[in-house]
XYZ file of C-alpha atoms in Angstrom:
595
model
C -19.000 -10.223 -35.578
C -17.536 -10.409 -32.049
C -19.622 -13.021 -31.065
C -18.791 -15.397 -34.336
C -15.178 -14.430 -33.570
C -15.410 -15.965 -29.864
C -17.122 -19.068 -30.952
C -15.481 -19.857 -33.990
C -12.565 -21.646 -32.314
C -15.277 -23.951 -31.125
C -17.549 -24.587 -34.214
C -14.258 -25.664 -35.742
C -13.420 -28.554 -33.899
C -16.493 -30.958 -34.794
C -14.943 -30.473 -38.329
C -11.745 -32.150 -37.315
C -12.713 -35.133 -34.786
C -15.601 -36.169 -36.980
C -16.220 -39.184 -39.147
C -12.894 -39.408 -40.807
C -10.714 -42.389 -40.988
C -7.423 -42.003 -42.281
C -4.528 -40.458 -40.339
C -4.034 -38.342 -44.089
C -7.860 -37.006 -43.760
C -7.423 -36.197 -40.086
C -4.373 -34.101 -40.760
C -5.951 -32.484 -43.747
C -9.507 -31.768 -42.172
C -6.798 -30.257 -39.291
C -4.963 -27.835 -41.685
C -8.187 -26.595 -43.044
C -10.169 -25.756 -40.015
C -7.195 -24.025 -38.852
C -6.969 -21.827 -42.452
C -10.172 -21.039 -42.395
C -10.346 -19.727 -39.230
C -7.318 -17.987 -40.252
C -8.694 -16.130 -42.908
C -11.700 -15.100 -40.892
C -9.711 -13.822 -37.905
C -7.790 -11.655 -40.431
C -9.423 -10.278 -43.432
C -7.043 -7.902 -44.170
C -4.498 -10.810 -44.795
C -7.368 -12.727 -46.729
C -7.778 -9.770 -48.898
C -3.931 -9.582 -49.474
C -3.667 -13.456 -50.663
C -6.691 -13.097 -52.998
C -9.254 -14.465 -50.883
C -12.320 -12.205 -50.744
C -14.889 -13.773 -48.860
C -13.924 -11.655 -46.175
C -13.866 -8.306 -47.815
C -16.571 -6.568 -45.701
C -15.127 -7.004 -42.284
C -12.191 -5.857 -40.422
C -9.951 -8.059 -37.896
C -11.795 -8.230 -34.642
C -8.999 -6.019 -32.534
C -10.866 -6.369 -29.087
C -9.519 -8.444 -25.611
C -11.827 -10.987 -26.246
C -10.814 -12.244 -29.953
C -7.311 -12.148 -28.107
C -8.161 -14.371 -25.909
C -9.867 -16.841 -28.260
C -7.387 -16.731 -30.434
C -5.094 -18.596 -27.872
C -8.127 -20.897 -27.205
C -7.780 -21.953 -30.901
C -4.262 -22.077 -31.143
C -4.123 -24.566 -27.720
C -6.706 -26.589 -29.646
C -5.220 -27.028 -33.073
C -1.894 -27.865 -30.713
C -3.816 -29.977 -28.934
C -5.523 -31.920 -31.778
C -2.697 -31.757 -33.869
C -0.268 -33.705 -31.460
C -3.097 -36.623 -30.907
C -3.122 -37.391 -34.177
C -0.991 -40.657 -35.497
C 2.302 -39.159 -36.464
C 3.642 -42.509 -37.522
C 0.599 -43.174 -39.825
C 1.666 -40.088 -42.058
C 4.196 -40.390 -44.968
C 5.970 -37.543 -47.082
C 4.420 -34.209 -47.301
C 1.539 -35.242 -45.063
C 3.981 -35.998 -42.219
C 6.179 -32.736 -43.225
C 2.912 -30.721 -43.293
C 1.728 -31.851 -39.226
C 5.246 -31.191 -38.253
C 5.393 -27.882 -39.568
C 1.606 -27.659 -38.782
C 2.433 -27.986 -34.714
C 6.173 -25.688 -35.242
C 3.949 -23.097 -36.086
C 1.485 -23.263 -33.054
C 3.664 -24.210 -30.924
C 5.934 -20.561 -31.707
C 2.520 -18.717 -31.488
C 2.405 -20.303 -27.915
C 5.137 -19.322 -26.565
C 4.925 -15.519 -27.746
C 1.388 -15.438 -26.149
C 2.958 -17.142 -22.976
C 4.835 -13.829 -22.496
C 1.801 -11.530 -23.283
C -1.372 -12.921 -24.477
C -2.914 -9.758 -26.215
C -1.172 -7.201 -29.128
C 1.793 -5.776 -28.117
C 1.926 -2.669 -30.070
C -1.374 -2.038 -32.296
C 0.358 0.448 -33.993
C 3.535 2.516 -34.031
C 5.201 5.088 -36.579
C 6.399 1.807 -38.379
C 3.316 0.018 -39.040
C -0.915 -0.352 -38.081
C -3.838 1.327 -39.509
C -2.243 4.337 -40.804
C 0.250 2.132 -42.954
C -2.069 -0.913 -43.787
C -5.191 0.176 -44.646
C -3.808 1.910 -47.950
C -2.194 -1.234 -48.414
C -5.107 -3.413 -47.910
C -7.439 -1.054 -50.486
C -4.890 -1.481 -53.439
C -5.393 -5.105 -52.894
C -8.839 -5.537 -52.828
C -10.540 -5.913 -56.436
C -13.061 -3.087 -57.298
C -14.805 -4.764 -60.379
C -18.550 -5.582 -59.063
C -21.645 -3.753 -57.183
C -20.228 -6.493 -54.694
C -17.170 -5.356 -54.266
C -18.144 -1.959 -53.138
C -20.682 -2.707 -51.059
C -18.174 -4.960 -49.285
C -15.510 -1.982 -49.366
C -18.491 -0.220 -47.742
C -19.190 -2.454 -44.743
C -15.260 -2.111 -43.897
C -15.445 1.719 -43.956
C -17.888 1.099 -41.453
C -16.800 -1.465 -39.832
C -13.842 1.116 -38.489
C -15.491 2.710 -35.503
C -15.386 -0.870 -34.147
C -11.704 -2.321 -35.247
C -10.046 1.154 -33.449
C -12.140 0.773 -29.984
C -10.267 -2.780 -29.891
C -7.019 -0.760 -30.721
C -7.651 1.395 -28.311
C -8.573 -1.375 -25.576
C -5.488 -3.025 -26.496
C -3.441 -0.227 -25.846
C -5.603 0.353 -22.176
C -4.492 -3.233 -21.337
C -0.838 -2.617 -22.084
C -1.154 0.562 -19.553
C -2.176 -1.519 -16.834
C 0.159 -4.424 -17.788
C 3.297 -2.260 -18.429
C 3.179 -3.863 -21.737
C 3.684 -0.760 -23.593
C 5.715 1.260 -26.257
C 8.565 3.372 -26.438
C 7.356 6.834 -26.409
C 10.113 7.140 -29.473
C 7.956 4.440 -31.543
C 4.635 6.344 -30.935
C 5.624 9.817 -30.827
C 5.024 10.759 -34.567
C 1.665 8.351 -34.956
C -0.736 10.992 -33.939
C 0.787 13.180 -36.941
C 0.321 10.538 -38.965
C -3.293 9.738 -38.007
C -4.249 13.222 -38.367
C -2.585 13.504 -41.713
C -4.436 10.111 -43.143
C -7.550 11.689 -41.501
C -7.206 15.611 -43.266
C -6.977 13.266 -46.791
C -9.805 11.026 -46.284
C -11.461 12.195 -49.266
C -8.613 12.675 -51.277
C -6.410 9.619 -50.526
C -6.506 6.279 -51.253
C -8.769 5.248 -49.461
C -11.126 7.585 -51.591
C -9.626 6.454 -54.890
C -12.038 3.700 -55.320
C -15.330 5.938 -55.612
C -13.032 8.232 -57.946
C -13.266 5.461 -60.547
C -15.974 3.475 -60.307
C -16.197 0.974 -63.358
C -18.678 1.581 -66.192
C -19.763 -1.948 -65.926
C -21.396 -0.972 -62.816
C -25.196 0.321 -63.505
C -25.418 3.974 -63.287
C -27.395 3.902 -60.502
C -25.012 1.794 -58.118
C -22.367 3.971 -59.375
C -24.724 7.101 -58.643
C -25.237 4.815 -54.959
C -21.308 4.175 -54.105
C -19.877 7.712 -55.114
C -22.261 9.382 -52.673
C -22.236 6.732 -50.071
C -18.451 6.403 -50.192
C -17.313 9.977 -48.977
C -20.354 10.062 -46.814
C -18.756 6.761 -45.121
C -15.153 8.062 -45.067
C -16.476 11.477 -43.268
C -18.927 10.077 -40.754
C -17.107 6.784 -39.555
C -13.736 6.428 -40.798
C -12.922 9.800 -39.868
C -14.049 10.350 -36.648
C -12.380 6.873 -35.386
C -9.382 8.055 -36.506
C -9.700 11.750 -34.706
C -10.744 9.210 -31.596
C -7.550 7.182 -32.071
C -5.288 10.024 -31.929
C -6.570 11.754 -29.329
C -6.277 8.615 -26.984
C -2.910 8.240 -28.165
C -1.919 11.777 -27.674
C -3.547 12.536 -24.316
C -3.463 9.294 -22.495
C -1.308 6.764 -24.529
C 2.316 8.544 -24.892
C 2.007 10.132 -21.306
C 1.722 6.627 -20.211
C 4.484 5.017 -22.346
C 7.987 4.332 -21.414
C 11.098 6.236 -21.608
C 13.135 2.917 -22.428
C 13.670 1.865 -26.140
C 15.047 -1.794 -25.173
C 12.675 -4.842 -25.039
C 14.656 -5.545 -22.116
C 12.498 -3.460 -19.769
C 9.671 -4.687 -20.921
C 7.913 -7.617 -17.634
C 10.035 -10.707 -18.384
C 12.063 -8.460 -21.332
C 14.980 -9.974 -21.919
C 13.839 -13.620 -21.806
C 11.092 -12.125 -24.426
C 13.898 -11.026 -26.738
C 15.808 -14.017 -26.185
C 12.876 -15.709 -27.721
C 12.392 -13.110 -30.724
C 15.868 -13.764 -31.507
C 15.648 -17.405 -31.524
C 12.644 -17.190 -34.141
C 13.531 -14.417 -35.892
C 16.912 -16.347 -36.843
C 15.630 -19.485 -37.387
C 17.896 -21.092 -34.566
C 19.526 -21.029 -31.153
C 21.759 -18.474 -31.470
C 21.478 -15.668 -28.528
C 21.409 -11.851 -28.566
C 25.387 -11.703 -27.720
C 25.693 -14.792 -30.655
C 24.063 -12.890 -32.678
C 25.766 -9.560 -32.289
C 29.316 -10.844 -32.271
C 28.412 -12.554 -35.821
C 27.402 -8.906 -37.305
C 30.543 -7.610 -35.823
C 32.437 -10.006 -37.807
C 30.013 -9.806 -40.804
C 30.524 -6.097 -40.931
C 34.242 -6.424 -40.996
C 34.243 -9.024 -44.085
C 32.101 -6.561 -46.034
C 33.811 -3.620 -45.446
C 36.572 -5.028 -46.453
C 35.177 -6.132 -50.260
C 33.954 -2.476 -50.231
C 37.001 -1.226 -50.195
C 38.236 -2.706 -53.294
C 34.736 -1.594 -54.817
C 35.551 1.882 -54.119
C 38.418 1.729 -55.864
C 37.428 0.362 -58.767
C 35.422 3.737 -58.771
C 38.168 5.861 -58.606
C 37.258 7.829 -56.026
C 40.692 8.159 -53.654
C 38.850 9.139 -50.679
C 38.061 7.725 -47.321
C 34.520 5.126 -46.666
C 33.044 8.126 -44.848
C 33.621 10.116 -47.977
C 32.574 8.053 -50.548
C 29.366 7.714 -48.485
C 28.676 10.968 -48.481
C 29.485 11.694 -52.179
C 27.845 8.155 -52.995
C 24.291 9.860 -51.063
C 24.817 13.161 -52.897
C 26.377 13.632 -55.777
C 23.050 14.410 -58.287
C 24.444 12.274 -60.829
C 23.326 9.267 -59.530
C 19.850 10.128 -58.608
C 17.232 10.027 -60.974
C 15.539 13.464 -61.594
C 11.808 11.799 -62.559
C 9.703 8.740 -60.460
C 9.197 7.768 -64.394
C 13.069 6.693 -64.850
C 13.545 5.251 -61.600
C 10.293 2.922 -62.702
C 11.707 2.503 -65.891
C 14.911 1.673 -63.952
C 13.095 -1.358 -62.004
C 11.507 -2.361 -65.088
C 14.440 -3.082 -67.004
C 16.316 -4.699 -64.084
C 13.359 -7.453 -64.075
C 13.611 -7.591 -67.510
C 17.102 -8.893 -67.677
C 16.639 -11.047 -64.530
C 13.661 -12.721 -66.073
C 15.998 -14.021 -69.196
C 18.199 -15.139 -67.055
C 16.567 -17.681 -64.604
C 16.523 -20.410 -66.653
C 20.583 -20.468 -65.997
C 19.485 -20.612 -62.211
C 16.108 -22.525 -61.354
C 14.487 -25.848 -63.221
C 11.236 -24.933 -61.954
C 10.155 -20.512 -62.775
C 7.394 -18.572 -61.303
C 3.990 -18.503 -63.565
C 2.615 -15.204 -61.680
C 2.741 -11.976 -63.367
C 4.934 -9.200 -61.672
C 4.278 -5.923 -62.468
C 6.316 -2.863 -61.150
C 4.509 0.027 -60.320
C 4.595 3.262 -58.237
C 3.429 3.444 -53.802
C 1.173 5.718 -52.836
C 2.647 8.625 -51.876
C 0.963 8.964 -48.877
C 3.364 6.326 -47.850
C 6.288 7.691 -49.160
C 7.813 8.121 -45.605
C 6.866 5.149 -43.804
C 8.003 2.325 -46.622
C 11.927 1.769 -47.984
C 12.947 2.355 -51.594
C 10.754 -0.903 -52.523
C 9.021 -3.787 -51.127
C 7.028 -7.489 -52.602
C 3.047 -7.080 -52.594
C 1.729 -10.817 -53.075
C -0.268 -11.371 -56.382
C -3.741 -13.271 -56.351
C -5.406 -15.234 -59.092
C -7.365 -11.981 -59.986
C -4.135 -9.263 -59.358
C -0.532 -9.558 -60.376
C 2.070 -9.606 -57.789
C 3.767 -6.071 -57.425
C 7.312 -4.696 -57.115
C 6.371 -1.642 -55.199
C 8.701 1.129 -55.771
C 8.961 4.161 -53.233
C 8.874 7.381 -55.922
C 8.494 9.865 -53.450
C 12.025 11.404 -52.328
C 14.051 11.012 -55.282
C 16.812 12.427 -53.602
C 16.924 9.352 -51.057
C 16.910 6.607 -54.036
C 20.600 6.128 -55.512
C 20.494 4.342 -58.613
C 23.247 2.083 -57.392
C 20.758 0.678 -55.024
C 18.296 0.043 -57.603
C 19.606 -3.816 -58.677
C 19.912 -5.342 -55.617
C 17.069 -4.111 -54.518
C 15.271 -5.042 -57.640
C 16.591 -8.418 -57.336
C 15.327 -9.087 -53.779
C 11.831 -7.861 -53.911
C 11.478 -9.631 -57.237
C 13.189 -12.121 -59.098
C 15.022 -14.438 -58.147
C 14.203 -12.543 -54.755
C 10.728 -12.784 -52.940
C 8.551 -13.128 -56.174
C 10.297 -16.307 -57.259
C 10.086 -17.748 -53.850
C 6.278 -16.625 -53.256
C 5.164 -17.504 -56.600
C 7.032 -20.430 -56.480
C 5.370 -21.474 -53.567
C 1.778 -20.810 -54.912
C 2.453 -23.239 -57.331
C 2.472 -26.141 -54.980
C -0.792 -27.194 -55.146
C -0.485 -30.549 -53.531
C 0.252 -29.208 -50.356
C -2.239 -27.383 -47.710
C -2.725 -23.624 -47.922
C -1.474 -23.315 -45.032
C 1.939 -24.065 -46.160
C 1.676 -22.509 -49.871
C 1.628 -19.406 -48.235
C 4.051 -19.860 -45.075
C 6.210 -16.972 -43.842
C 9.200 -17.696 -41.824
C 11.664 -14.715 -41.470
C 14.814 -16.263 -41.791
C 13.659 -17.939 -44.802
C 11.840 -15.327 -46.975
C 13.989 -12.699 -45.730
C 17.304 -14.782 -45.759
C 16.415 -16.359 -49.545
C 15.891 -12.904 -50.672
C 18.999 -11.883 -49.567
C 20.966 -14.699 -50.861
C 19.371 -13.398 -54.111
C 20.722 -10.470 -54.115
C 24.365 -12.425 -54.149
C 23.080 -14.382 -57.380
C 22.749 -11.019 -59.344
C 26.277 -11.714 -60.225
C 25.999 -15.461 -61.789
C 23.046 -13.331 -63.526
C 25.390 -10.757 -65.287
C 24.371 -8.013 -62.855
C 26.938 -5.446 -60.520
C 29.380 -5.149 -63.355
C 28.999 -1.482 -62.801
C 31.194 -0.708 -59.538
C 28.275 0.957 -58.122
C 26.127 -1.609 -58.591
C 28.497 -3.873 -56.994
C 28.937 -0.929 -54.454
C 25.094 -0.977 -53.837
C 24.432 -4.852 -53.702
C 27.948 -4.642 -50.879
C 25.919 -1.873 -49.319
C 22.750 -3.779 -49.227
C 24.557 -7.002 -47.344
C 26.498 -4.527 -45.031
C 23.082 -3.017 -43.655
C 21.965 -6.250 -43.007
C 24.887 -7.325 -40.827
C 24.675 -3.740 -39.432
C 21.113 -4.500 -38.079
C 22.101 -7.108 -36.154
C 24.709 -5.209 -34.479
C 22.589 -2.043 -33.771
C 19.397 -4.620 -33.334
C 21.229 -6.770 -30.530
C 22.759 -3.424 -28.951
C 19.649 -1.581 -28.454
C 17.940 -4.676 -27.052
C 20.549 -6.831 -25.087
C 23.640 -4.439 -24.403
C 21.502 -1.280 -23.219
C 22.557 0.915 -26.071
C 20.874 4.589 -26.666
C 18.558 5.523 -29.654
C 21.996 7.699 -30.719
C 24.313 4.799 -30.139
C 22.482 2.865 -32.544
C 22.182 5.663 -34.967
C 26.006 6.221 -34.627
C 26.659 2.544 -35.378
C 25.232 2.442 -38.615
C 26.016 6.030 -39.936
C 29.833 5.419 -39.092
C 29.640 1.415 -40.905
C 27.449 1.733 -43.385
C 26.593 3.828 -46.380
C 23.031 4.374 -45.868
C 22.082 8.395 -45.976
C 21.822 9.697 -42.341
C 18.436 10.027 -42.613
C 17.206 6.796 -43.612
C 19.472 5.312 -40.584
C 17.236 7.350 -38.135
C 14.276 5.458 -39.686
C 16.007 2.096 -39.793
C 17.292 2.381 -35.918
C 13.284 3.490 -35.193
C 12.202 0.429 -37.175
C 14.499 -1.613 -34.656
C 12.979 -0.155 -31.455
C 9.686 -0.822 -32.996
C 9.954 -4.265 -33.993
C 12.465 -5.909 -31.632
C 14.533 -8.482 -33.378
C 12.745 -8.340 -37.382
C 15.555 -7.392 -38.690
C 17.867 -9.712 -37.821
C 16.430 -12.714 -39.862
C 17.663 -11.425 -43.437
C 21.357 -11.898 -42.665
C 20.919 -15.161 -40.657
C 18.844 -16.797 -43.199
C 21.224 -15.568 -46.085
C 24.294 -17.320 -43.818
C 22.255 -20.503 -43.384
C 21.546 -20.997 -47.284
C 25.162 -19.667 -48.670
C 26.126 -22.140 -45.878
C 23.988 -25.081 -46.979
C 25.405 -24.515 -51.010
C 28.919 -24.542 -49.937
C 28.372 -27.593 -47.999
C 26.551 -29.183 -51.458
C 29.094 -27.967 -53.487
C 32.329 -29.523 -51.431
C 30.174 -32.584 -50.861
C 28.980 -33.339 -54.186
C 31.693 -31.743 -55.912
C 31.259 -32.117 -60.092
C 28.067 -33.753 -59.682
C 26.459 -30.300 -58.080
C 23.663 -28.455 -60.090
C 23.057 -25.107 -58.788
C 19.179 -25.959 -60.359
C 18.754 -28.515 -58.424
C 19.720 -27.050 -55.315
C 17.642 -24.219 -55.615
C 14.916 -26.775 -56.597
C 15.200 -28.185 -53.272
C 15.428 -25.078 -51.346
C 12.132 -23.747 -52.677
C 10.431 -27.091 -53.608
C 8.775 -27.526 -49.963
C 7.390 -23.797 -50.394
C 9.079 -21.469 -47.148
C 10.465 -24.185 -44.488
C 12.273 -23.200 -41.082
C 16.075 -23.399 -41.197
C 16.352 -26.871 -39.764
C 14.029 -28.299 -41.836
C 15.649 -27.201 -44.653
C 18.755 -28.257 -43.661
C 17.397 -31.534 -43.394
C 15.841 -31.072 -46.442
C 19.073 -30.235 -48.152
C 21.256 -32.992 -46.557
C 19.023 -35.264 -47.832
C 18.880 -34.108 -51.193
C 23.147 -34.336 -50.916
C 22.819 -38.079 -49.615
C 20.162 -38.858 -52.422
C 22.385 -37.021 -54.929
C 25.870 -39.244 -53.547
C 23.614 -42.584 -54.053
C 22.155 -41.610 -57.413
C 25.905 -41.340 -58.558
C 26.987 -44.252 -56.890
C 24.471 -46.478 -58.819
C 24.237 -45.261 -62.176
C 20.960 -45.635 -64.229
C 21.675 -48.827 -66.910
C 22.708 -46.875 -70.731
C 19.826 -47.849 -72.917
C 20.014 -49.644 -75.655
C 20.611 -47.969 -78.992
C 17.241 -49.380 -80.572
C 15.564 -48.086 -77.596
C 14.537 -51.919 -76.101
């Protein structure tokens, strides 16, 4: 597989400079090389997206697939910027130009550091995905196991490029904070003592009866056997490199800042992450001032509570009080289930154009009950329904009054709508039906959240409390986000920040300031998004005044499936100037015998 890997950038290329003729055919034959090559580099995120011709391998982790990944990446650029711009109209022209943004950002990351980063951390890698990856993956067919088979043992192999990644970063000084990596050989030992009782077991637990009895006889003894004699003993490998040679060697900083070239590196996260130019010290002074505006609403929330008590104290009761906890992971599912219920009626009021893919809210795995928030989006397939994944594990850590916003931005009108929505595109490249820019998805989903109350939603002053709550973390992160990683500020500092401005349970602020060190700058696209699109409605709304439909808007916000910011502000300024023209020049009033 290593091999294919290092070629494949080059066995791609004939398919784009050969015999086509048309600047349109050039661009497409472009965008497909590129996703298929996509797809094969990562079969986890193939699997994820519904396609499963890669469900027997694992993502080639080693140096070299590095490396020829930013062959392929200069190439696409390359090809992609030689081809005849001016020849393309529409969505073929839209497509190359977001077709060379999106190399072009890959680029400049891999200028900084051309291999992983961090392969894995307390907040995300093997330990985290590969649950994730198995409740994806269909389980129907004598083919499907077999291919769940060659991934079990294709493990050995994907954690010796882990672990050469994380060699490289030794020698490099490209490595973690020893606060980031600290708890992963816990966690690797953990997912290892469960191997035959976890989830990544489950599938040989239930094999279907369509399956002959003897492949079922084949796969339920060949599955454990797997799990114990590959998956296993990578995993016992993995965490004793990371205890014994990886966290002696990684750093006692927690700011990206000290990482070779740091703070020029962050400056760059930042820029993408947001979806603009604004800097680390921009971006900090705007949560300052985004913090204030929401505390202040809050306080009139509170009120409405009547609870006389100080913020601190409300938090406190707000995070304890057992009335507002459910007691069983059934109601809080219930709980999720009837929020979508309600939102579903309700689009129509909101969007011209409404998601066709199921949603279906179910239960995480426990095992992941500490490393995933109260819920997150898992992206449906044509053969498996998109999911609203709700954390059941801790009850004591999931308020009710969090439950609608929440609801709302994992799944409609929050990431579902958007995702789903942009399946549904199916003029455009695949490429682009399945984009991902932070500030967008992130930012859209929390605008959502803010359209729960044209929906009929936060009436209850917890509610309201919870969806303030929500926003206020967000702002929050890019205080504590910016501090940690531009101003110098201690693990505490950052934890001190958020437990004295927002009302997040102590706890769950440790995790979110660890999620920060982790993954420098992530967090600060949701509230800079949100900003940008709130922004672009007001401007719509003054503009266009009488004549503005909140459909339409929304129609042109997600019609181009996930754009970055200043595309979609050019998007939506020419939607206003369209808009100003149609009303300028009236459509003639038929005549009442219809000639």
């Amino acid at each position: 597989m290593r091999k294919l890997f290092a070629i494949c950038v080059f066995s791609l290329l004939p398919l784009v400079a050969g015999a086509v003729d048309t600047a349109e055919q050039q661009a497409r034959a472009l965008f497909t090389a590129d996703w298929q090559w996509r797809l094969q580099a990562r079969p986890e995120y193939a699997t994820a997206i519904g396609e499963h011709r890669f469900n027997h391998a694992l993502s080639d982790t080693s140096l070299a697939a590095s490396r020829a990944a930013l062959l392929h990446h200069r190439a696409m650029l390359q090809q992609a910027r030689a081809l005849a711009t001016e020849r393309l109209q529409g969505q073929d022209r839209l497509s190359l130009e977001l077709f060379i943004h999106e190399h072009e950002e890959v680029l400049r990351q891999l200028a900084f550091y051309p291999y992983q980063l961090q392969p894995i951390s307390n907040q995300d890698g093997l330990h985290i995905r590969f649950a994730q990856m198995v409740a994806s993956t269909p389980f129907a067919s004598e083919s499907d196991y077999r291919n769940y088979l060659a991934r079990l043992h294709a493990v050995p192999a994907h954690v010796d490029g882990l672990v050469e990644q994380m060699r490289e970063g030794m020698v490099t000084g490209w490595v973690a904070p020893k606060t980031t990596m600290a708890g992963v050989p816990a966690m690797l030992r953990a997912m290892r003592e469960s191997i035959e009782s976890g989830p990544l077991a489950a599938p040989f637990g239930s094999i279907p009866a369509t399956i002959t009895p003897a492949a079922r006889e084949e796969f339920a003894a060949a599955g454990p056997v797997a799990l114990r004699t590959k998956v296993a003993p990578a995993l016992e490998a993995l965490e004793a490199f990371i205890r014994n040679e990886y966290l002696p060697a990684a750093r006692d900083t927690i700011s990206a800042a000290a990482l070779p070239g740091g703070a020029e590196y962050y400056a760059l996260l930042v820029a993408q992450q947001t979806g603009g130019s604004l800097t680390p010290l921009e971006v900090h002074a705007l949560g300052l001032r985004e913090v204030d505006r929401i505390r202040a609403l809050m306080r009139g929330v509170i009120a409405r509570t009547g609870f006389s008590g100080s913020f601190a104290q409300f938090s406190a009761f707000a995070n304890s009080d057992k009335r507002l906890f459910f007691k069983s992971p059934d109601k809080l599912l219930a709980r999720y289930r009837k929020v979508m219920g309600r939102a579903n009626s309700q689009l129509g009021r909101l969007f011209l154009t409404l998601p066709t893919e199921d949603l279906v809210v179910k239960p995480a795995a426990r095992e992941n009950g500490e490393a995933v928030g109260g819920a997150y989006y898992e992206e449906g397939s044509a053969l498996r329904p998109a999911g609203l994944v709700v954390n059941t594990a801790r009850l004591d850590a999931r308020p009710i009054w969090e439950v609608e916003a929440l609801a709302l931005h994992e799944g409609v009108p929050g990431h579902h709508l958007q995702v789903a929505r942009a399946h549904q595109l199916a003029g455009l490249p695949a490429f682009r039906r399945h984009a991902w820019y932070p500030a967008f998805g992130e930012g859209w989903a929390l605008y959502a959240e803010s359209l729960g109350y044209e929906m009929g939603f936060y009436k209850d002053a917890f509610s309201a409390f919870g969806q303030l709550n929500s926003e206020l973390l967000r702002a929050a992160r890019m205080v504590a986000d910016t501090g940690i990683h531009a101003m110098g500020w201690s693990r505490q500092q950052a934890i001190d920040y958020l437990n004295a401005n927002t009302a997040n349970a102590l706890a769950d602020n440790e995790i979110e300031v660890d999620r920060y060190i982790a993954q420098p700058a992530k967090a600060l696209a949701y509230k800079a998004g949100q900003l940008r699109i709130q922004g672009l409605r007001a401007r719509a709304q003054m503009v266009l005044g009488e004549r503005f439909d909140v459909r339409q808007f929304h129609e042109t916000v997600l019609g181009n499936g996930a754009l970055p910011l200043p595309v979609l502000e050019r998007q939506v300024g020419r939607w206003i100037e369209e808009s100003l023209e149609a009303a300028s020049h009236p459509a003639p009033a038929r005549a009442a015998n219809g000639s």
